[in-house]
mmCIF file with all atom_site columns, C-alpha atoms in Angstrom:
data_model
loop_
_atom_site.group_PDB
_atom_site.id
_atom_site.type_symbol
_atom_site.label_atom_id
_atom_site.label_alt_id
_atom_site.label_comp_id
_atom_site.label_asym_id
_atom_site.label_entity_id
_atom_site.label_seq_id
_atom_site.pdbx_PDB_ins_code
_atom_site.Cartn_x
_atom_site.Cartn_y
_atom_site.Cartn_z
_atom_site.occupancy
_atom_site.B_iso_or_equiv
_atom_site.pdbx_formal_charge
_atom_site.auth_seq_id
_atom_site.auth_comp_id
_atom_site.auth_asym_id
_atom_site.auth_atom_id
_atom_site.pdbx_PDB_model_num
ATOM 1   C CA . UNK A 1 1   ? 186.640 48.944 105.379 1.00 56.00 ? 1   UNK A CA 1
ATOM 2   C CA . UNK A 1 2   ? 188.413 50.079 102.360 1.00 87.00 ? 2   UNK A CA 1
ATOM 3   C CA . UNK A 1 3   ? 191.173 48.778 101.393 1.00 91.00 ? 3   UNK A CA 1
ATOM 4   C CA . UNK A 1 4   ? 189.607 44.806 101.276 1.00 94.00 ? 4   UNK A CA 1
ATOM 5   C CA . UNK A 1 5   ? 187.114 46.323 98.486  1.00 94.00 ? 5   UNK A CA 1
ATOM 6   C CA . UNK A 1 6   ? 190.210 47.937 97.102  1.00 92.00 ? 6   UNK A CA 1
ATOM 7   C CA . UNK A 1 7   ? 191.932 44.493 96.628  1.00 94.00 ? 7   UNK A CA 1
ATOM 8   C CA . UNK A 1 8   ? 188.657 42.989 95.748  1.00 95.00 ? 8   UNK A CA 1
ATOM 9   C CA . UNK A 1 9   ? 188.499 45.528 92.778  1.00 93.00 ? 9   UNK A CA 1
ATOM 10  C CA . UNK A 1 10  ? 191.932 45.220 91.406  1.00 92.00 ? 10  UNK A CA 1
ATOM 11  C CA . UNK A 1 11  ? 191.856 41.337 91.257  1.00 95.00 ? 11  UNK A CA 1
ATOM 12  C CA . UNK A 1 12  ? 188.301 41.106 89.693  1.00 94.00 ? 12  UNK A CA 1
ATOM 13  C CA . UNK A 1 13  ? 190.348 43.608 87.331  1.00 91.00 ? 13  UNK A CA 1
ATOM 14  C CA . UNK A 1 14  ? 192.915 40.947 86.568  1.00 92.00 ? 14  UNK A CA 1
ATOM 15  C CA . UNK A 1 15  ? 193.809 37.639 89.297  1.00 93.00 ? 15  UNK A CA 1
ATOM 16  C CA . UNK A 1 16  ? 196.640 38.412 90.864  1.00 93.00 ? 16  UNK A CA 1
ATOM 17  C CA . UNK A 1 17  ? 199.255 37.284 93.668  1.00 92.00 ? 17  UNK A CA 1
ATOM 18  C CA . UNK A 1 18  ? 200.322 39.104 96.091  1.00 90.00 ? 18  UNK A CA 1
ATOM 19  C CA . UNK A 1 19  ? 203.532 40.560 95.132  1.00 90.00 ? 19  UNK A CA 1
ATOM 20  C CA . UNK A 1 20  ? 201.885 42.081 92.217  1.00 91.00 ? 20  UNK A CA 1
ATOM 21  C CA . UNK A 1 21  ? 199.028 43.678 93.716  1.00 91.00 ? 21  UNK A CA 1
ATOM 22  C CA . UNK A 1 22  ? 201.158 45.774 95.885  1.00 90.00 ? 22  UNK A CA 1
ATOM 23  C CA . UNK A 1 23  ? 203.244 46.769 92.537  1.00 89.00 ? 23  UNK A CA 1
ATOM 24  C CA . UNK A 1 24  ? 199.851 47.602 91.033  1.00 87.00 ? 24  UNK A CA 1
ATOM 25  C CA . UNK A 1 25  ? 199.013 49.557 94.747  1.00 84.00 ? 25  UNK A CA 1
ATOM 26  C CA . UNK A 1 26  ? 202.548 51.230 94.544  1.00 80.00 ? 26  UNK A CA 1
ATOM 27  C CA . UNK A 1 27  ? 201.687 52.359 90.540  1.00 79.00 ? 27  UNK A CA 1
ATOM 28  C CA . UNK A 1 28  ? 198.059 52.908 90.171  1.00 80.00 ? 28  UNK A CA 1
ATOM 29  C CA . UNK A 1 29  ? 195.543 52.723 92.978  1.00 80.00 ? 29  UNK A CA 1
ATOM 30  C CA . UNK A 1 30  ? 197.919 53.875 95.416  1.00 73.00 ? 30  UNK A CA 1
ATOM 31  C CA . UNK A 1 31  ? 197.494 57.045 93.740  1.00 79.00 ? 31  UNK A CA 1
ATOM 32  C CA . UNK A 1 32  ? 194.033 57.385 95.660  1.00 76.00 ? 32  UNK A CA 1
ATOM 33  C CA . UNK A 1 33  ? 194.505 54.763 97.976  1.00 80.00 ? 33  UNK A CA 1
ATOM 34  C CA . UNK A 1 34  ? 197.424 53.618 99.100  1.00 78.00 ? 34  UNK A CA 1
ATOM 35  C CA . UNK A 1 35  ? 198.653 50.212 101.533 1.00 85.00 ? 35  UNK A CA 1
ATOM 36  C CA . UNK A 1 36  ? 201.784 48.317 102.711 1.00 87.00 ? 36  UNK A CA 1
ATOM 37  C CA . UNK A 1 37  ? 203.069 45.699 101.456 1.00 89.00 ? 37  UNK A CA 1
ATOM 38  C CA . UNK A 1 38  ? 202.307 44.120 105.331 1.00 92.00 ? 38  UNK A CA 1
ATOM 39  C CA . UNK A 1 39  ? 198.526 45.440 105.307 1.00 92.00 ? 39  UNK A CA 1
ATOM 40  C CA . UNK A 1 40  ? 197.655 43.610 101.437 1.00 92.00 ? 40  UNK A CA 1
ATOM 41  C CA . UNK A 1 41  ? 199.048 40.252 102.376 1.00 92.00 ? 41  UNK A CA 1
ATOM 42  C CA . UNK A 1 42  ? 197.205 40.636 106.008 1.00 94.00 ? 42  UNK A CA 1
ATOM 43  C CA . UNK A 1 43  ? 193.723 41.762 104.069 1.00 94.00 ? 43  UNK A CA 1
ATOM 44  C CA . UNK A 1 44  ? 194.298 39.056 101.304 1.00 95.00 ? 44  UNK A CA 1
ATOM 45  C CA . UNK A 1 45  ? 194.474 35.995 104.512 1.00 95.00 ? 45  UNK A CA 1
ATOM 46  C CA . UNK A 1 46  ? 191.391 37.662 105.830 1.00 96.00 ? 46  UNK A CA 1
ATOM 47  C CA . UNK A 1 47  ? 189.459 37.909 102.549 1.00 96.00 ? 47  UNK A CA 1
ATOM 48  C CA . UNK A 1 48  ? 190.066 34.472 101.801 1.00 96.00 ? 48  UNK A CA 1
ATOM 49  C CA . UNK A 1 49  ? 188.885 33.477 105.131 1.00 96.00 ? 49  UNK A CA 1
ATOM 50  C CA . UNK A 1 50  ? 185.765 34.965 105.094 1.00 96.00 ? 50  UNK A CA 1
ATOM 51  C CA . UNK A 1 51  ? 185.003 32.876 101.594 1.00 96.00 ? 51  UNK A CA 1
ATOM 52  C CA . UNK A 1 52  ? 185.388 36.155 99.208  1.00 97.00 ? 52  UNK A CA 1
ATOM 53  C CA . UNK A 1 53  ? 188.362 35.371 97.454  1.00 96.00 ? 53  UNK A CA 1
ATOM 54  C CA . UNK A 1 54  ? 190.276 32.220 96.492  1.00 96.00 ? 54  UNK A CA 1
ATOM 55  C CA . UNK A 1 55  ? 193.619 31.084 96.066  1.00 94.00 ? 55  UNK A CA 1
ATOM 56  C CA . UNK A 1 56  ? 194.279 30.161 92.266  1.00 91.00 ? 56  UNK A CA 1
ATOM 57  C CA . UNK A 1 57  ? 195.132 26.046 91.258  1.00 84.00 ? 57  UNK A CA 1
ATOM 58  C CA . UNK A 1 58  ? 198.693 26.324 90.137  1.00 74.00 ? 58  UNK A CA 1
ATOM 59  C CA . UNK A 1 59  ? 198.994 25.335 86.515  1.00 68.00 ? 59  UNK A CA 1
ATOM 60  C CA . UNK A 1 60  ? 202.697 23.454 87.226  1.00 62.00 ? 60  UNK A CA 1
ATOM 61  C CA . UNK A 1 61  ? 202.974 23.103 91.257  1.00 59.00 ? 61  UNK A CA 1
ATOM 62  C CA . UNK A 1 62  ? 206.346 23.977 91.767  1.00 55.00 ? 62  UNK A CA 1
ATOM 63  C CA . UNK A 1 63  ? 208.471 24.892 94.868  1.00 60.00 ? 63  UNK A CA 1
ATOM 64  C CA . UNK A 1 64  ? 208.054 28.442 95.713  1.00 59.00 ? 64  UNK A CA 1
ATOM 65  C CA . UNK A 1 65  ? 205.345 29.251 93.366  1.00 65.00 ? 65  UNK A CA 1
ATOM 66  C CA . UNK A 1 66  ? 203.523 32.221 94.627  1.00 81.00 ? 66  UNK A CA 1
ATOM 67  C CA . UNK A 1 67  ? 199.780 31.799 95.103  1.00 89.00 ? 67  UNK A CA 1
ATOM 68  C CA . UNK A 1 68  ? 197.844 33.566 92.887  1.00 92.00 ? 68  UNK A CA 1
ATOM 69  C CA . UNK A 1 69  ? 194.136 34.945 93.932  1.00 96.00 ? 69  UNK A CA 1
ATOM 70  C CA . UNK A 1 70  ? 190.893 35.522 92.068  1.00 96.00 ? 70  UNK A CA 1
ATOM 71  C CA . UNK A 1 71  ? 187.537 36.563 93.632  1.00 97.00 ? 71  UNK A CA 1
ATOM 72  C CA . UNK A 1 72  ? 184.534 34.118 94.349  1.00 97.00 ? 72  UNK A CA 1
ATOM 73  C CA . UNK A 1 73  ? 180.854 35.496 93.848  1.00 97.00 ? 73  UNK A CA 1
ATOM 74  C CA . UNK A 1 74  ? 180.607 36.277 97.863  1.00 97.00 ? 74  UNK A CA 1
ATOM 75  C CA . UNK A 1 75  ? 183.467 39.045 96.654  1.00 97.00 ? 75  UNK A CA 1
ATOM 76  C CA . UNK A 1 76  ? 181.379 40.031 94.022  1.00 97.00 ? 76  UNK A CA 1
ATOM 77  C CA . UNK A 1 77  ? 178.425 40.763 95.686  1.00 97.00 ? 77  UNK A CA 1
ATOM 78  C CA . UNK A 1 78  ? 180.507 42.347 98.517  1.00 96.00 ? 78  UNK A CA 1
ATOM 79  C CA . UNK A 1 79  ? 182.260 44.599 96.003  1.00 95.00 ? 79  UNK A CA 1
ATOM 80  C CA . UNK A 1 80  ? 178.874 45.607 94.068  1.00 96.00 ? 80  UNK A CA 1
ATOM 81  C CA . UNK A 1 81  ? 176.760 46.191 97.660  1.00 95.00 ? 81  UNK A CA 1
ATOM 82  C CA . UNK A 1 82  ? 179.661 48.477 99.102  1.00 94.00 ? 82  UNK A CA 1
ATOM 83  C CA . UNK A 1 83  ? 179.880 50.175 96.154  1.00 93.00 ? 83  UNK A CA 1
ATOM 84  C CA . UNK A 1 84  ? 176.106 50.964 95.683  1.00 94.00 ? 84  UNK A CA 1
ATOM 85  C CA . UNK A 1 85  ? 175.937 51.873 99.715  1.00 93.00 ? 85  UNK A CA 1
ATOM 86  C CA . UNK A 1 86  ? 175.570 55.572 100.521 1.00 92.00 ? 86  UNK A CA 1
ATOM 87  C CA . UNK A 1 87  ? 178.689 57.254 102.267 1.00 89.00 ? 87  UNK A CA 1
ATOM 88  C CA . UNK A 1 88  ? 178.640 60.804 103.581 1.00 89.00 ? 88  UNK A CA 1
ATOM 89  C CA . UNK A 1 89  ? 182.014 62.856 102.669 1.00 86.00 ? 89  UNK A CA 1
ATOM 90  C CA . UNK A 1 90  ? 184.930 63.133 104.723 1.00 83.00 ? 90  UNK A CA 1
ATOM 91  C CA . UNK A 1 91  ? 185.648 66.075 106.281 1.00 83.00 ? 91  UNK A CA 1
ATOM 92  C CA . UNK A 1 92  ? 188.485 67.911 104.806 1.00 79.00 ? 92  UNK A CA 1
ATOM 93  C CA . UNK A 1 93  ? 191.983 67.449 106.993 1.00 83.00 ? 93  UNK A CA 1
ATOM 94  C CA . UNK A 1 94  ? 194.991 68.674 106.265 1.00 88.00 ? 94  UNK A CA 1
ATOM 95  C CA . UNK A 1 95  ? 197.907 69.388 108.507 1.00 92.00 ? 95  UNK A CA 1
ATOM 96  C CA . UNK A 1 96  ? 199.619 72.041 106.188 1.00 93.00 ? 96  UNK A CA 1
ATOM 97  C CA . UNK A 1 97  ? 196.157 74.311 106.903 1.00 93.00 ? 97  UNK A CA 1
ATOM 98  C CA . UNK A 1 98  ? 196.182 74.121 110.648 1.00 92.00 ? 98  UNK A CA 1
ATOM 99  C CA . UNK A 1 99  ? 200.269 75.039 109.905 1.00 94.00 ? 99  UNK A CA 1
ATOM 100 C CA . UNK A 1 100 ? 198.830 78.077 108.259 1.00 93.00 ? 100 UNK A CA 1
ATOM 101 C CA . UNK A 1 101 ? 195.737 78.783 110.861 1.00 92.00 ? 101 UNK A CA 1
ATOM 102 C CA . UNK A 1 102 ? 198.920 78.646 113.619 1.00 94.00 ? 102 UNK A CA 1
ATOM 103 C CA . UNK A 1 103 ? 201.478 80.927 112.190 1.00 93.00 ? 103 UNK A CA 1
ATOM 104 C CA . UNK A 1 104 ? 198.957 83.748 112.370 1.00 91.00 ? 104 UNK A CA 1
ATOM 105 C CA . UNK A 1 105 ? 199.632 83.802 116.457 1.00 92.00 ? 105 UNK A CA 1
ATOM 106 C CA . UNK A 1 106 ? 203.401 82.500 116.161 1.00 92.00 ? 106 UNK A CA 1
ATOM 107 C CA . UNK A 1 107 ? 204.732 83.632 112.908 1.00 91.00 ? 107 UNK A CA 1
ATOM 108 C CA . UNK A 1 108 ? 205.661 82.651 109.250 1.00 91.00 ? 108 UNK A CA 1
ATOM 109 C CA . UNK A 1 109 ? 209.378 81.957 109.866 1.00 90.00 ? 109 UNK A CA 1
ATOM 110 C CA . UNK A 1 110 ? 210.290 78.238 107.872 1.00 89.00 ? 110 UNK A CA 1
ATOM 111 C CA . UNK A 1 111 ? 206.884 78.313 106.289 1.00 93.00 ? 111 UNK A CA 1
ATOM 112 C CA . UNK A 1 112 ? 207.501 79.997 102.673 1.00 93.00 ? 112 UNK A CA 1
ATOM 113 C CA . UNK A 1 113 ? 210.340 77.817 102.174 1.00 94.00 ? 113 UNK A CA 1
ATOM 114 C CA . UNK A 1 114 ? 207.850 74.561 102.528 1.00 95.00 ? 114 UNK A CA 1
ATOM 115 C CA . UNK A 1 115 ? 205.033 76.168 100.792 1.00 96.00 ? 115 UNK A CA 1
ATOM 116 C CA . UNK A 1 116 ? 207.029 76.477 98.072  1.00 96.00 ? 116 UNK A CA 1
ATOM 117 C CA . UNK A 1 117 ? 208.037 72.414 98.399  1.00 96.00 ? 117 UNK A CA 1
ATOM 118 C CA . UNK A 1 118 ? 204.679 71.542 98.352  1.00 97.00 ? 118 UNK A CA 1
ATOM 119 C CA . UNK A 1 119 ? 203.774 73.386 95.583  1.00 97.00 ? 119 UNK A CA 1
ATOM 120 C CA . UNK A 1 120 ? 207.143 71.784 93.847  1.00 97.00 ? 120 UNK A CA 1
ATOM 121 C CA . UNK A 1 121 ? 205.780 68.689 94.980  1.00 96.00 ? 121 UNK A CA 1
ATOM 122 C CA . UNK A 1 122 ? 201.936 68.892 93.371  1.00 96.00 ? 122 UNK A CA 1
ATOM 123 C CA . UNK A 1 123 ? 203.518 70.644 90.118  1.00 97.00 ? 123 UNK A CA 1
ATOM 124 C CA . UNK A 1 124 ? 205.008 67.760 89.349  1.00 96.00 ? 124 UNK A CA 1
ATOM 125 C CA . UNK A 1 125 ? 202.658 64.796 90.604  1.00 94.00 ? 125 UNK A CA 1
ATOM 126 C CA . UNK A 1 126 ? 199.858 66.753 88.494  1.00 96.00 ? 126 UNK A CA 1
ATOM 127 C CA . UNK A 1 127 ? 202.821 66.716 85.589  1.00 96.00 ? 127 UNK A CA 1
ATOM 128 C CA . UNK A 1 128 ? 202.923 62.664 85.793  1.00 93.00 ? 128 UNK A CA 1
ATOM 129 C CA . UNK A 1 129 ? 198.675 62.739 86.220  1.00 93.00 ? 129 UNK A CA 1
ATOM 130 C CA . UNK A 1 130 ? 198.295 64.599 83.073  1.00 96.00 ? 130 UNK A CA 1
ATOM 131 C CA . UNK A 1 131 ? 201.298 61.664 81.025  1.00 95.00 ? 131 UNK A CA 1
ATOM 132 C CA . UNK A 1 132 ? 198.789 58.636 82.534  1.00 92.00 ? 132 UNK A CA 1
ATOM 133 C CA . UNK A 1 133 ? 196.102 61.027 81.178  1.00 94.00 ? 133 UNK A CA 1
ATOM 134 C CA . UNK A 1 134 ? 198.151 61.347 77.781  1.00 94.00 ? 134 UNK A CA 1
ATOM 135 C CA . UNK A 1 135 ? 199.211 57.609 77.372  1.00 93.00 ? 135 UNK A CA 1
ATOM 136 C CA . UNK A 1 136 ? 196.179 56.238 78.731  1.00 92.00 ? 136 UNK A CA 1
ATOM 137 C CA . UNK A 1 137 ? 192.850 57.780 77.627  1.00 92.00 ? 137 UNK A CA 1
ATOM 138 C CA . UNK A 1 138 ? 193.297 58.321 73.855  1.00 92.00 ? 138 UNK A CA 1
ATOM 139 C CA . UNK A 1 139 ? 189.546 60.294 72.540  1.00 87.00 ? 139 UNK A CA 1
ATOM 140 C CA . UNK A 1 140 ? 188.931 56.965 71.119  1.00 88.00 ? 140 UNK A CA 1
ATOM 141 C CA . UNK A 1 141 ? 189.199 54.687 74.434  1.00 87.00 ? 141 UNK A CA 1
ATOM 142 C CA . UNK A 1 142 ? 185.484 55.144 75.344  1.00 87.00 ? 142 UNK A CA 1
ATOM 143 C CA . UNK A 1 143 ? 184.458 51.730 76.545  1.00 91.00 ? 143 UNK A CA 1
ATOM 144 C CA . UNK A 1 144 ? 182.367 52.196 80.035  1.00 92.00 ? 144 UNK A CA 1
ATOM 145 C CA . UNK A 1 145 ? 185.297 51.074 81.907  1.00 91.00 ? 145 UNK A CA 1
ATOM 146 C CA . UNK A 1 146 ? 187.981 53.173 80.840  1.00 91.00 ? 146 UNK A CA 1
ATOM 147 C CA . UNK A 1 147 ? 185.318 56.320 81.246  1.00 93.00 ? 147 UNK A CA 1
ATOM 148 C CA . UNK A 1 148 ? 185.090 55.295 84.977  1.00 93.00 ? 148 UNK A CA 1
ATOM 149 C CA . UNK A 1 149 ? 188.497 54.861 85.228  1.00 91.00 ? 149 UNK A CA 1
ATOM 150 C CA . UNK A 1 150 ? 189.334 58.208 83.569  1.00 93.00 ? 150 UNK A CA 1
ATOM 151 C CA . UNK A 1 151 ? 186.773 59.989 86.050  1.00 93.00 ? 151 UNK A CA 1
ATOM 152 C CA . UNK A 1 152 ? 189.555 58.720 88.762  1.00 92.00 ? 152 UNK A CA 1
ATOM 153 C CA . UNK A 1 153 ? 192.420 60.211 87.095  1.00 93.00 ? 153 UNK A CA 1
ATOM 154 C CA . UNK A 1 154 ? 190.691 63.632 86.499  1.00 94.00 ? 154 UNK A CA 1
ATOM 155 C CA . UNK A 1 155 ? 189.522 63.482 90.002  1.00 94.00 ? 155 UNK A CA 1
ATOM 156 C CA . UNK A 1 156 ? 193.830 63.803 90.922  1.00 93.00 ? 156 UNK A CA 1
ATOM 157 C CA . UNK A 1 157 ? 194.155 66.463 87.831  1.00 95.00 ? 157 UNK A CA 1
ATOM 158 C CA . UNK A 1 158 ? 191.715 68.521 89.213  1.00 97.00 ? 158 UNK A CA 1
ATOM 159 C CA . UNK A 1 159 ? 192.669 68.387 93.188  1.00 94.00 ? 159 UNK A CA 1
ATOM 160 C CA . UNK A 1 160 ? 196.277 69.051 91.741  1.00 96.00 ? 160 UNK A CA 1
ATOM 161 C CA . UNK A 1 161 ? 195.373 71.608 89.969  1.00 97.00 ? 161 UNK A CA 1
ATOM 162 C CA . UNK A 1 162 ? 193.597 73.023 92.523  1.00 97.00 ? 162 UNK A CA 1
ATOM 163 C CA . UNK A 1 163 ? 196.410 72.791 94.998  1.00 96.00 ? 163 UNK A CA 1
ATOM 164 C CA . UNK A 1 164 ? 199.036 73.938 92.632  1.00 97.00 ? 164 UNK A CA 1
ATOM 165 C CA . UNK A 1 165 ? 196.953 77.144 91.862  1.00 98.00 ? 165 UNK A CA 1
ATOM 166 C CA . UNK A 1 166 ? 195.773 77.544 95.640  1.00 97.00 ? 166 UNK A CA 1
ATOM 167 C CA . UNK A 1 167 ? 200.186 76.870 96.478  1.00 97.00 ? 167 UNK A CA 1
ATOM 168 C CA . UNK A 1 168 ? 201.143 79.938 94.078  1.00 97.00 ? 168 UNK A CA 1
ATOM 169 C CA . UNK A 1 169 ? 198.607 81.975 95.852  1.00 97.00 ? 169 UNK A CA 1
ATOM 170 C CA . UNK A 1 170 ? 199.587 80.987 99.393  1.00 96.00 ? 170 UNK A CA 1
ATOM 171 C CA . UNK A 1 171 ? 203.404 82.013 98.489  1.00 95.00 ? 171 UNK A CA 1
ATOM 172 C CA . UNK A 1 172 ? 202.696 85.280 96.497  1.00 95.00 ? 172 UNK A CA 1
ATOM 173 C CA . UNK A 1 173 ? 200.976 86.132 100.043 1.00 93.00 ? 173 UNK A CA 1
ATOM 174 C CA . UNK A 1 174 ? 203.499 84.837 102.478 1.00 92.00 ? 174 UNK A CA 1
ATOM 175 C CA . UNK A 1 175 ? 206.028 86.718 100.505 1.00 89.00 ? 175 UNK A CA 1
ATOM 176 C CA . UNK A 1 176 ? 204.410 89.885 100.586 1.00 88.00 ? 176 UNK A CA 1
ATOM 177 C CA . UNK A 1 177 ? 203.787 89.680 104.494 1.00 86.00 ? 177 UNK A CA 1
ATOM 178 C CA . UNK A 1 178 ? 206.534 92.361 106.558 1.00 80.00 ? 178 UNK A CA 1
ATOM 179 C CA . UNK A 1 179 ? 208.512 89.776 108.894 1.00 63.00 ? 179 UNK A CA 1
ATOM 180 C CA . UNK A 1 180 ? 209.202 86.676 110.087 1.00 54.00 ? 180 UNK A CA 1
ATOM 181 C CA . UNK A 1 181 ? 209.000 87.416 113.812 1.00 48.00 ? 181 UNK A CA 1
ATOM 182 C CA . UNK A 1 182 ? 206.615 86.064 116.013 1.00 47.00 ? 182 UNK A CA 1
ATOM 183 C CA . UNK A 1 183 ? 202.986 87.550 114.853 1.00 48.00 ? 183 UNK A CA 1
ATOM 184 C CA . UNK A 1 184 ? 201.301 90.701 117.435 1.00 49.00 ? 184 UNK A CA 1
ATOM 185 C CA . UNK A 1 185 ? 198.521 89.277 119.712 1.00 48.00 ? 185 UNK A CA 1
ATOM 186 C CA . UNK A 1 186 ? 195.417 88.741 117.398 1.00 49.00 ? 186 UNK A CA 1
ATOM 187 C CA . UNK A 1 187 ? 191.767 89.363 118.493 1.00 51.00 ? 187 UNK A CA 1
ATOM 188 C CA . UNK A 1 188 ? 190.071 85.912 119.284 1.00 56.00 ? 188 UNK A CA 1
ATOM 189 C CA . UNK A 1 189 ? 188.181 84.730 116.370 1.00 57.00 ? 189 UNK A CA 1
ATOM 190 C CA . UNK A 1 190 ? 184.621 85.086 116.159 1.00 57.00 ? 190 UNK A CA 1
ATOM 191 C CA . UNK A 1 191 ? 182.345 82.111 117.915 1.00 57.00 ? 191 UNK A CA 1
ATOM 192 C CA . UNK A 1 192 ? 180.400 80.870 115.472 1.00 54.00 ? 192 UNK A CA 1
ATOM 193 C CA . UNK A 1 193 ? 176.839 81.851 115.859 1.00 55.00 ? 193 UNK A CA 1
ATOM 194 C CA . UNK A 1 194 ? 173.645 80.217 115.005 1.00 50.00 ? 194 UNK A CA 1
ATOM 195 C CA . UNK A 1 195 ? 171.127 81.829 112.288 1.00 50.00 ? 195 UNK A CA 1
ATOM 196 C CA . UNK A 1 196 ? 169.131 83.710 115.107 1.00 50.00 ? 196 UNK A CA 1
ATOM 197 C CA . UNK A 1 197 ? 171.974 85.291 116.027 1.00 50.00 ? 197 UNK A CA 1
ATOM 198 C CA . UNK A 1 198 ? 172.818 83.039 119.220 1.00 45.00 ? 198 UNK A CA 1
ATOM 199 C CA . UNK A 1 199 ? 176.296 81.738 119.825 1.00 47.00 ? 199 UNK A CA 1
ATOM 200 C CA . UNK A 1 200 ? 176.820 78.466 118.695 1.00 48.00 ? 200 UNK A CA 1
#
């Protein structure tokens, strides 16, 4: 159910058509949540079938024009009850961990080498986070808006931060392990157990 109250929040932020929301997707909220081209025209139909949006009048009908959407109060009240609604967290999933959790019974061999991509990788998306941060959020922009929207941006500084730290560990400690062979037979893991002491 996302990504319609993602397109109902970026054109209350300014109408748009369609072409530029997915430039805004591809430059700003894709940075938290991202779409295809295909998927924003698809939600846009649907949204203005179900009476939350509205295609703009055209100010000089011309051939070719493209249509141009703002949202209707129905949006509105969409947007503001989804937002208010509680949502439990999503659990954390992340192929690049169960890599890890699987070369301790198969080996390391191939894995340093993309550790250390990924850390290239967050190093610099955290360097183009902290330029928005720079360019964007001056100490004097402190209207309401612009301190929600900064809570977004640190929300990406701070997971890239964390990964980029968490990255240098992960390769400091692949690099100090003897081998890249196959890993010796490992003891199951331990089934969980419940607070009496039962298994789980």
């Amino acid at each position: 159910m996302s990504l319609p109250h993602a397109i109902l929040t970026a054109l209350l932020e300014k109408p748009s058509s369609g072409l530029e929301l997915t430039r805004r997707f591809d430059k700003s909220i894709g940075y938290f949540w991202s779409a295809t081209h295909q998927q924003i025209y698809r939600e846009l139909a649907k949204l203005e079938g179900e009476g939350l949006i509205r295609t703009l009048p055209a100010e000089q009908p011309a051939r070719g024009q493209k249509k141009r959407y703002e949202v209707l109060p129905a949006g509105r009240a969409e947007l503001a009850r989804w937002t208010a609604a509680a949502q439990d967290p999503k659990p954390q999933r992340d192929v690049l961990l169960l890599r890890l959790r699987a070369a301790a019974v198969v080996g390391t061999a191939g894995l340093e080498a993309d550790l250390r991509r990924h850390l290239e990788l967050h190093q610099r998306q955290l360097a183009e986070y902290e330029e928005i941060e720079r360019r964007d959020f001056p100490p004097d922009r402190d209207a309401p808006q612009d301190r929600l929207r900064h809570l977004v941006l640190r929300a990406g500084i701070d997971l890239e931060t964390f990964w980029t730290r968490w990255l240098t560990h992960a390769v400091t400690e692949l690099a100090g392990l003897p081998g890249e062979g196959p890993a010796p037979a490992a003891a199951p893991a331990p089934e969980p157990r419940a607070a009496d002491g039962t298994p789980g």
